[in-house]
Tab-separated table of C-alpha atoms and ligand atoms in Angstrom:
chain	number	residue	atom	x	y	z
A	132	UNK	CA	19.134	3.579	16.326
A	133	UNK	CA	20.276	1.997	12.858
A	134	UNK	CA	17.823	-0.427	11.416
A	135	UNK	CA	18.483	-2.540	8.352
A	136	UNK	CA	14.699	-3.040	6.788
A	137	UNK	CA	14.039	-6.297	4.521
A	138	UNK	CA	10.683	-6.505	2.029
A	139	UNK	CA	9.966	-9.735	0.252
A	140	UNK	CA	6.074	-9.922	0.512
A	141	UNK	CA	5.174	-9.765	-2.969
A	142	UNK	CA	7.057	-8.978	-6.058
A	143	UNK	CA	9.924	-6.687	-5.320
A	144	UNK	CA	13.129	-7.570	-3.395
A	145	UNK	CA	13.746	-4.713	-1.323
A	146	UNK	CA	16.401	-3.592	1.438
A	147	UNK	CA	17.213	-0.219	3.035
A	148	UNK	CA	19.192	0.916	6.096
A	149	UNK	CA	17.285	3.696	8.289
A	150	UNK	CA	18.348	5.944	11.135
A	151	UNK	CA	16.209	6.440	13.782
A	152	UNK	CA	13.395	5.881	11.604
A	153	UNK	CA	13.743	8.748	9.910
A	154	UNK	CA	16.457	9.288	7.901
A	155	UNK	CA	16.830	6.872	4.597
A	156	UNK	CA	20.619	5.892	4.150
A	157	UNK	CA	20.003	3.502	1.304
A	158	UNK	CA	16.897	2.183	-0.234
A	159	UNK	CA	17.264	-0.542	-2.779
A	160	UNK	CA	14.194	-1.971	-4.720
A	161	UNK	CA	14.745	-4.764	-7.236
A	162	UNK	CA	11.471	-5.194	-9.189
A	163	UNK	CA	10.441	-8.841	-10.544
A	164	UNK	CA	7.951	-7.050	-12.882
A	165	UNK	CA	10.054	-8.328	-16.038
A	166	UNK	CA	9.367	-11.835	-14.932
A	167	UNK	CA	5.582	-11.584	-14.653
A	168	UNK	CA	4.764	-9.451	-16.937
A	169	UNK	CA	4.183	-12.319	-19.614
A	170	UNK	CA	1.977	-13.908	-17.571
A	171	UNK	CA	-0.458	-10.907	-17.133
A	172	UNK	CA	0.329	-11.050	-13.065
A	173	UNK	CA	2.538	-12.347	-9.884
A	174	UNK	CA	3.339	-15.930	-10.133
A	175	UNK	CA	4.070	-16.994	-6.730
A	176	UNK	CA	6.471	-19.552	-7.512
A	177	UNK	CA	8.572	-17.537	-9.832
A	178	UNK	CA	8.551	-14.680	-7.147
A	179	UNK	CA	10.232	-16.878	-4.742
A	180	UNK	CA	12.472	-18.049	-6.497
A	181	UNK	CA	13.566	-14.763	-7.768
A	182	UNK	CA	13.650	-13.544	-4.179
A	183	UNK	CA	15.864	-16.703	-3.088
A	184	UNK	CA	18.271	-14.997	-5.895
A	185	UNK	CA	18.453	-11.482	-5.369
A	186	UNK	CA	18.252	-11.186	-1.435
A	187	UNK	CA	21.825	-11.568	-0.727
A	188	UNK	CA	22.929	-8.962	-3.383
A	189	UNK	CA	20.048	-6.371	-2.509
A	190	UNK	CA	21.021	-6.605	1.121
A	191	UNK	CA	24.812	-6.043	0.388
A	192	UNK	CA	23.889	-3.487	-1.734
A	193	UNK	CA	22.030	-1.751	0.524
A	194	UNK	CA	24.909	-1.651	3.540
A	195	UNK	CA	27.545	-0.841	0.601
A	196	UNK	CA	25.081	2.328	-0.495
A	197	UNK	CA	24.993	3.277	2.799
A	198	UNK	CA	28.651	2.710	3.649
A	199	UNK	CA	28.138	0.150	6.372
A	200	UNK	CA	28.626	-3.428	7.316
A	201	UNK	CA	26.047	-5.751	9.576
A	202	UNK	CA	28.293	-4.972	12.667
A	203	UNK	CA	27.271	-1.047	12.142
A	204	UNK	CA	23.601	-1.797	12.653
A	205	UNK	CA	21.149	-1.922	15.962
A	206	UNK	CA	18.426	-4.007	14.657
A	207	UNK	CA	16.378	-5.848	11.618
A	208	UNK	CA	13.139	-5.336	10.340
A	209	UNK	CA	11.557	-8.081	8.024
A	210	UNK	CA	8.129	-8.099	6.846
A	211	UNK	CA	6.421	-11.030	8.263
A	212	UNK	CA	3.138	-10.868	6.417
A	213	UNK	CA	0.455	-10.312	4.662
A	214	UNK	CA	1.732	-11.790	1.422
A	215	UNK	CA	2.725	-14.219	-0.522
A	216	UNK	CA	3.887	-17.184	1.659
A	217	UNK	CA	7.152	-18.390	-0.304
A	218	UNK	CA	8.035	-14.653	-0.532
A	219	UNK	CA	7.672	-13.321	3.110
A	220	UNK	CA	9.817	-17.037	3.684
A	221	UNK	CA	12.548	-15.996	1.987
A	222	UNK	CA	13.038	-12.377	3.476
A	223	UNK	CA	12.039	-13.195	7.051
A	224	UNK	CA	14.206	-16.466	7.078
A	225	UNK	CA	17.485	-14.172	5.577
A	226	UNK	CA	16.633	-11.630	8.329
A	227	UNK	CA	16.253	-14.259	11.416
A	228	UNK	CA	19.925	-15.865	10.270
A	229	UNK	CA	21.312	-12.292	10.052
A	230	UNK	CA	19.839	-11.438	13.443
A	231	UNK	CA	20.859	-14.758	14.989
A	232	UNK	CA	24.328	-14.955	13.610
A	233	UNK	CA	25.082	-11.131	14.750
A	234	UNK	CA	23.088	-10.860	17.966
A	235	UNK	CA	20.884	-8.286	16.888
A	236	UNK	CA	17.185	-7.969	17.769
A	237	UNK	CA	14.617	-8.416	15.078
A	238	UNK	CA	11.221	-6.658	14.592
A	239	UNK	CA	8.665	-8.585	12.690
A	240	UNK	CA	6.688	-5.903	10.336
A	241	UNK	CA	3.012	-5.843	8.995
A	242	UNK	CA	3.252	-4.891	5.509
A	243	UNK	CA	0.264	-2.717	5.822
A	244	UNK	CA	1.653	-1.178	8.726
A	245	UNK	CA	4.680	-0.635	6.681
A	246	UNK	CA	2.987	1.493	4.325
A	247	UNK	CA	1.471	3.515	7.119
A	248	UNK	CA	4.955	4.615	8.102
A	249	UNK	CA	5.774	5.168	4.464
A	250	UNK	CA	4.355	8.717	5.085
A	251	UNK	CA	6.301	9.500	8.121
A	252	UNK	CA	9.615	10.397	6.502
A	253	UNK	CA	8.477	13.383	4.967
A	254	UNK	CA	5.711	14.152	7.100
A	255	UNK	CA	6.766	13.364	10.951
A	256	UNK	CA	4.004	16.300	11.533
A	257	UNK	CA	0.982	14.181	10.978
A	258	UNK	CA	-1.711	14.856	13.476
A	259	UNK	CA	-3.388	11.969	15.359
A	260	UNK	CA	-6.179	10.665	15.194
A	261	UNK	CA	-5.843	10.154	11.452
A	262	UNK	CA	-7.486	8.337	8.939
A	263	UNK	CA	-4.925	5.967	7.221
A	264	UNK	CA	-6.245	4.776	3.627
A	265	UNK	CA	-4.066	1.708	2.616
A	266	UNK	CA	-4.676	0.924	-1.279
A	267	UNK	CA	-2.580	-1.189	-3.052
A	268	UNK	CA	-2.698	-4.660	-5.237
A	269	UNK	CA	-3.376	-6.165	-2.359
A	270	UNK	CA	-5.504	-4.377	0.345
A	271	UNK	CA	-7.735	-1.548	0.697
A	272	UNK	CA	-7.966	-0.895	3.895
A	273	UNK	CA	-9.514	2.388	6.104
A	274	UNK	CA	-8.014	2.493	9.560
A	275	UNK	CA	-8.633	4.734	12.300
A	276	UNK	CA	-5.386	5.462	13.435
A	277	UNK	CA	-4.484	6.915	17.336
A	278	UNK	CA	-1.286	7.579	18.835
A	279	UNK	CA	-0.436	7.474	22.338
A	280	UNK	CA	2.592	9.867	22.307
A	281	UNK	CA	1.123	12.246	19.650
A	282	UNK	CA	3.900	10.758	17.049
A	283	UNK	CA	4.545	7.754	14.811
A	284	UNK	CA	6.489	6.059	17.929
A	285	UNK	CA	3.089	4.094	19.005
A	286	UNK	CA	0.284	3.966	16.790
A	287	UNK	CA	-2.800	1.917	17.467
A	288	UNK	CA	-5.217	0.703	14.460
A	289	UNK	CA	-8.823	0.100	14.040
A	290	UNK	CA	-9.945	-1.169	10.990
A	291	UNK	CA	-12.975	0.817	9.941
A	292	UNK	CA	-13.395	-0.061	6.096
A	293	UNK	CA	-12.242	-2.704	3.752
A	294	UNK	CA	-12.677	-3.873	0.282
A	295	UNK	CA	-15.751	-6.396	0.193
A	296	UNK	CA	-14.111	-7.981	-3.302
A	297	UNK	CA	-11.079	-6.713	-4.801
A	298	UNK	CA	-8.314	-4.277	-3.887
A	299	UNK	CA	-8.217	-1.037	-5.862
A	300	UNK	CA	-4.824	-1.821	-7.535
A	301	UNK	CA	-6.164	-5.664	-8.538
A	302	UNK	CA	-8.885	-3.708	-10.385
A	303	UNK	CA	-6.486	-1.581	-12.502
A	304	UNK	CA	-4.171	-4.594	-12.878
A	305	UNK	CA	-7.105	-6.258	-14.109
A	306	UNK	CA	-8.689	-3.855	-16.179
A	307	UNK	CA	-5.392	-3.200	-17.992
A	308	UNK	CA	-5.154	-7.063	-18.586
A	309	UNK	CA	-8.439	-7.210	-20.002
A	310	UNK	CA	-7.842	-4.453	-22.591
A	311	UNK	CA	-4.243	-5.946	-23.473
A	312	UNK	CA	-1.879	-3.482	-21.625
A	313	UNK	CA	1.032	-4.992	-19.432
A	314	UNK	CA	1.370	-5.968	-15.607
A	315	UNK	CA	1.125	-3.869	-13.490
A	316	UNK	CA	-1.702	-1.825	-15.069
A	317	UNK	CA	-1.953	1.135	-12.611
A	318	UNK	CA	0.916	3.260	-13.670
A	319	UNK	CA	-0.025	2.779	-17.399
A	320	UNK	CA	-3.789	3.306	-17.174
A	321	UNK	CA	-2.829	6.942	-14.931
A	322	UNK	CA	-0.716	7.788	-17.800
A	323	UNK	CA	-3.441	6.988	-20.364
A	324	UNK	CA	-6.497	8.161	-18.632
A	325	UNK	CA	-5.062	11.803	-18.382
A	326	UNK	CA	-5.841	12.220	-22.205
A	327	UNK	CA	-9.242	10.758	-22.135
A	328	UNK	CA	-12.450	12.782	-21.320
A	329	UNK	CA	-13.221	10.899	-18.343
A	330	UNK	CA	-16.968	12.302	-18.111
A	331	UNK	CA	-17.640	10.620	-21.925
A	332	UNK	CA	-18.327	7.320	-20.713
A	333	UNK	CA	-20.082	7.439	-17.043
A	334	UNK	CA	-19.815	4.360	-14.431
A	335	UNK	CA	-22.113	4.133	-11.446
A	336	UNK	CA	-20.259	3.385	-8.248
A	337	UNK	CA	-21.765	0.690	-5.989
A	338	UNK	CA	-22.979	1.900	-2.776
A	339	UNK	CA	-22.974	-0.579	-0.073
A	340	UNK	CA	-24.837	1.360	2.727
A	341	UNK	CA	-25.065	4.634	4.502
A	342	UNK	CA	-23.495	3.297	7.323
A	343	UNK	CA	-20.933	1.084	6.098
A	344	UNK	CA	-17.105	2.440	5.365
A	345	UNK	CA	-16.411	-0.682	2.879
A	346	UNK	CA	-15.385	-0.389	-0.469
A	347	UNK	CA	-16.132	-2.744	-3.652
A	348	UNK	CA	-14.271	-2.679	-6.965
A	349	UNK	CA	-15.463	-5.809	-8.775
A	350	UNK	CA	-18.377	-3.899	-10.121
A	351	UNK	CA	-16.634	-1.378	-12.189
A	352	UNK	CA	-14.406	-3.750	-13.197
A	353	UNK	CA	-17.132	-6.012	-14.534
A	354	UNK	CA	-18.940	-2.609	-16.178
A	355	UNK	CA	-15.402	-2.546	-18.282
A	356	UNK	CA	-15.509	-5.961	-19.329
A	357	UNK	CA	-19.079	-5.784	-20.139
A	358	UNK	CA	-18.469	-2.507	-22.022
A	359	UNK	CA	-15.965	-4.097	-24.474
A	360	UNK	CA	-17.912	-7.103	-24.873
A	361	UNK	CA	-20.650	-5.368	-26.513
A	362	UNK	CA	-18.563	-2.605	-28.130
A	363	UNK	CA	-14.674	-3.666	-29.572
A	364	UNK	CA	-14.182	-0.344	-30.937
A	365	UNK	CA	-13.770	0.922	-27.084
A	366	UNK	CA	-10.391	-1.432	-27.512
A	367	UNK	CA	-9.127	1.404	-29.450
A	368	UNK	CA	-8.348	5.109	-28.745
A	369	UNK	CA	-9.993	7.683	-28.421
A	370	UNK	CA	-12.621	5.357	-26.733
A	371	UNK	CA	-9.964	3.451	-24.957
A	372	UNK	CA	-9.037	6.751	-23.137
A	373	UNK	CA	-12.282	7.766	-22.478
A	374	UNK	CA	-13.048	4.133	-21.030
A	375	UNK	CA	-9.948	4.157	-18.972
A	376	UNK	CA	-10.339	7.719	-17.508
A	377	UNK	CA	-14.259	6.793	-16.703
A	378	UNK	CA	-12.859	3.761	-15.023
A	379	UNK	CA	-10.146	5.719	-13.125
A	380	UNK	CA	-12.847	8.321	-11.973
A	381	UNK	CA	-15.062	5.702	-10.615
A	382	UNK	CA	-12.424	3.978	-8.465
A	383	UNK	CA	-11.268	7.677	-7.102
A	384	UNK	CA	-14.944	8.471	-6.537
A	385	UNK	CA	-15.379	5.260	-4.833
A	386	UNK	CA	-12.361	5.651	-2.488
A	387	UNK	CA	-13.257	9.553	-2.037
A	388	UNK	CA	-16.912	9.006	-1.038
A	389	UNK	CA	-16.329	6.570	1.506
A	390	UNK	CA	-13.622	8.433	3.077
A	391	UNK	CA	-15.683	11.500	3.126
A	392	UNK	CA	-18.391	9.557	5.041
A	393	UNK	CA	-15.359	8.394	7.583
A	394	UNK	CA	-14.255	12.094	8.095
A	395	UNK	CA	-18.322	12.853	9.111
A	396	UNK	CA	-18.667	9.999	11.203
A	397	UNK	CA	-15.048	10.043	12.781
A	398	UNK	CA	-13.617	13.875	12.882
A	399	UNK	CA	-10.117	12.754	12.244
A	400	UNK	CA	-7.243	15.456	12.160
A	401	UNK	CA	-5.373	14.453	9.152
A	402	UNK	CA	-5.387	11.726	6.280
A	403	UNK	CA	-2.871	9.714	5.126
A	404	UNK	CA	-2.647	7.954	1.904
A	405	UNK	CA	-0.300	5.305	1.276
A	406	UNK	CA	0.300	1.715	-0.796
A	407	UNK	CA	0.701	1.748	-4.580
A	408	UNK	CA	-2.204	3.269	-5.793
A	409	UNK	CA	-1.559	6.370	-4.049
A	410	UNK	CA	1.035	7.101	-6.274
A	411	UNK	CA	-2.055	7.945	-8.681
A	412	UNK	CA	-2.127	11.370	-9.953
A	413	UNK	CA	-6.093	11.638	-10.117
A	414	UNK	CA	-6.143	10.137	-6.909
A	415	UNK	CA	-3.926	12.610	-5.232
A	416	UNK	CA	-5.456	15.307	-7.184
A	417	UNK	CA	-9.228	14.785	-6.150
A	418	UNK	CA	-7.899	13.944	-2.430
A	419	UNK	CA	-6.239	17.317	-2.262
A	420	UNK	CA	-8.946	19.226	-3.492
A	421	UNK	CA	-11.547	17.751	-1.405
A	422	UNK	CA	-9.599	17.767	1.486
A	423	UNK	CA	-8.440	21.379	1.015
A	424	UNK	CA	-12.310	22.487	0.983
A	425	UNK	CA	-13.124	20.476	3.917
A	426	UNK	CA	-10.090	22.016	6.166
A	427	UNK	CA	-8.137	18.882	6.291
A	428	UNK	CA	-4.642	18.017	6.303
A	429	UNK	CA	-3.515	15.465	3.810
A	430	UNK	CA	-0.031	13.509	3.503
A	431	UNK	CA	1.119	11.054	1.090
A	432	UNK	CA	4.492	9.660	0.333
A	433	UNK	CA	6.926	10.452	-2.662
A	434	UNK	CA	6.289	7.673	-5.197
A	435	UNK	CA	9.163	5.906	-4.405
A	436	UNK	CA	8.005	5.247	-1.094
A	437	UNK	CA	4.281	4.894	-1.948
A	438	UNK	CA	4.883	1.333	-3.973
A	439	UNK	CA	6.763	-1.509	-1.965
A	440	UNK	CA	9.940	-0.721	0.025
A	441	UNK	CA	11.819	-1.877	2.759
A	442	UNK	CA	12.668	1.591	3.814
A	443	UNK	CA	8.674	1.791	5.388
A	444	UNK	CA	9.359	-1.505	6.875
A	445	UNK	CA	12.539	-0.471	8.514
A	446	UNK	CA	10.462	2.702	10.128
A	447	UNK	CA	7.892	0.481	11.390
A	448	UNK	CA	10.235	-1.739	12.711
A	449	UNK	CA	12.505	0.750	14.444
A	450	UNK	CA	9.160	1.871	15.922
A	451	UNK	CA	8.924	-1.551	17.491
A	452	UNK	CA	12.135	-2.130	18.917
A	453	UNK	CA	12.150	1.107	20.352
A	454	UNK	CA	9.191	-0.162	22.158
A	455	UNK	CA	10.783	-3.662	23.003
A	456	UNK	CA	8.603	-5.425	20.894
A	457	UNK	CA	11.638	-8.296	19.799
A	458	UNK	CA	10.044	-11.050	17.802
A	459	UNK	CA	11.388	-14.510	18.769
A	460	UNK	CA	13.740	-15.983	16.624
A	461	UNK	CA	10.898	-18.907	15.863
A	462	UNK	CA	8.456	-15.793	14.347
A	463	UNK	CA	6.668	-17.321	11.168
A	464	UNK	CA	5.492	-15.739	8.151
A	465	UNK	CA	1.678	-15.444	8.117
A	466	UNK	CA	0.167	-14.703	4.427
A	467	UNK	CA	-2.955	-13.636	6.128
A	468	UNK	CA	-1.517	-11.331	8.810
A	469	UNK	CA	-3.816	-8.666	10.202
A	470	UNK	CA	-2.957	-5.101	11.738
A	471	UNK	CA	-6.626	-5.054	13.256
A	472	UNK	CA	-9.383	-6.961	13.043
A	473	UNK	CA	-12.547	-5.262	11.524
A	474	UNK	CA	-14.641	-2.874	13.887
A	475	UNK	CA	-18.245	-3.217	12.502
A	476	UNK	CA	-19.532	-0.921	14.874
A	477	UNK	CA	-16.568	1.650	15.713
A	478	UNK	CA	-18.011	4.383	13.446
A	479	UNK	CA	-21.745	4.157	14.711
A	480	UNK	CA	-20.778	4.036	18.034
A	481	UNK	CA	-18.499	7.365	17.535
A	482	UNK	CA	-21.747	8.909	15.668
A	483	UNK	CA	-23.735	9.855	18.491
B	517	KG4	O1	1.981	-1.249	-2.926
B	517	KG4	P1	2.136	-2.028	-3.956
B	517	KG4	O2	3.775	-1.560	-4.549
B	517	KG4	O3	2.237	-3.467	-3.598
B	517	KG4	C1	1.309	-4.147	-2.818
B	517	KG4	O4	1.429	-4.358	-1.636
B	517	KG4	O5	0.167	-4.683	-3.172
B	517	KG4	O6	1.186	-1.816	-4.906
B	517	KG4	C2	1.095	-2.279	-6.275
B	517	KG4	C3	-0.486	-1.877	-7.036
B	517	KG4	C4	-0.569	-2.654	-8.347
B	517	KG4	O7	-1.794	-2.876	-8.222
B	517	KG4	C5	-0.347	-1.361	-9.215
B	517	KG4	O8	-0.833	-1.376	-10.417
B	517	KG4	C6	-0.857	-0.072	-8.299
B	517	KG4	O9	-0.346	-0.465	-7.121
B	517	KG4	N1	0.094	0.952	-8.814
B	517	KG4	C7	-1.122	2.021	-9.331
B	517	KG4	C8	-0.069	3.303	-9.602
B	517	KG4	N2	1.050	2.651	-9.273
B	517	KG4	C9	1.170	1.626	-8.955
B	517	KG4	N3	-2.365	2.316	-9.553
B	517	KG4	C10	-3.172	3.599	-9.979
B	517	KG4	N4	-2.368	4.430	-10.305
B	517	KG4	C11	-0.914	4.238	-10.339
B	517	KG4	N5	-0.130	5.353	-10.481
B	518	ZN	ZN1	2.352	-3.017	-0.514
């Protein structure tokens, strides 16, 4: 099955052609980062306008890179939420128009589910049930993922933990802005923090409760703000590097400590990391060390599939189309679309 994937939920206009949810024939990503950098973050109006300009050439490029035309594909998958409403509408409406005019089935894909499927290309062997940690600019969610068929073709999700305030990527971006670093802050902080002493400036991490699997990042962000206000020297190297390394350590520790608690409570067979922040080198390092110690399998995608892309949307969409979950032509974009409702009692129930 050949599927065209379209992703426009935030500030990337992306299109990809994927065969059988496995083989990426083309993967075109146009990043709007230059447009938004002067504002220190994504400006929704500018994002949707730029998606409008780029959607057609990017989809055309995905077809030409794959050596195909619209007539060759079997279905279309587009992100329908969550995300910026104006941005989502551009990709979803374009996909609907293509599907309608060419009589192709359409799958409406949840962006978060797309991130989870980004792992499936290189690691179709993931063993379920798995814990799926999705860490991006807009989301920090911990899912309990079961498979009806043992593989990626039919997954079921329970949301067992989420951020109570900022998303992990949002904390990176805000701290970067505070220190005068350009948007997006994650990749720059990742690079700069490598040379900083991560123990020089310790951060205490918020503990929500022993039973909760939720996260919180606004405390670390506010701590950076307070420290910088009290000591201007923290804006200059080498103190700045130590501050960034300490901040990153606190974020990574928060992510690992909650995941570790979920491992104890739920006994998954593997852990999947995805979303833009999963590209972080320290996060990968810490998770790799700790999961190896615990004898757990850890899976994450290569960096190009970690941040927003349409190949992951095509993969999740292929599974939907194969199951016959075809979207109606009047399907709407939903900026708050959920993959699963929060399961407050779920870990406690399994604890016994
Ligand atoms: O998944 P993504 O491309 O978009 C959303 O769905 O939000 O994630 C973007 C986020 C941004 O906040 C960016 O700063 C962060 O991922 N990010 C990183 C790294 N690369 C991207 N954060 C930490 N370390 C990185 N290497
Ligand atoms: Zn994303």
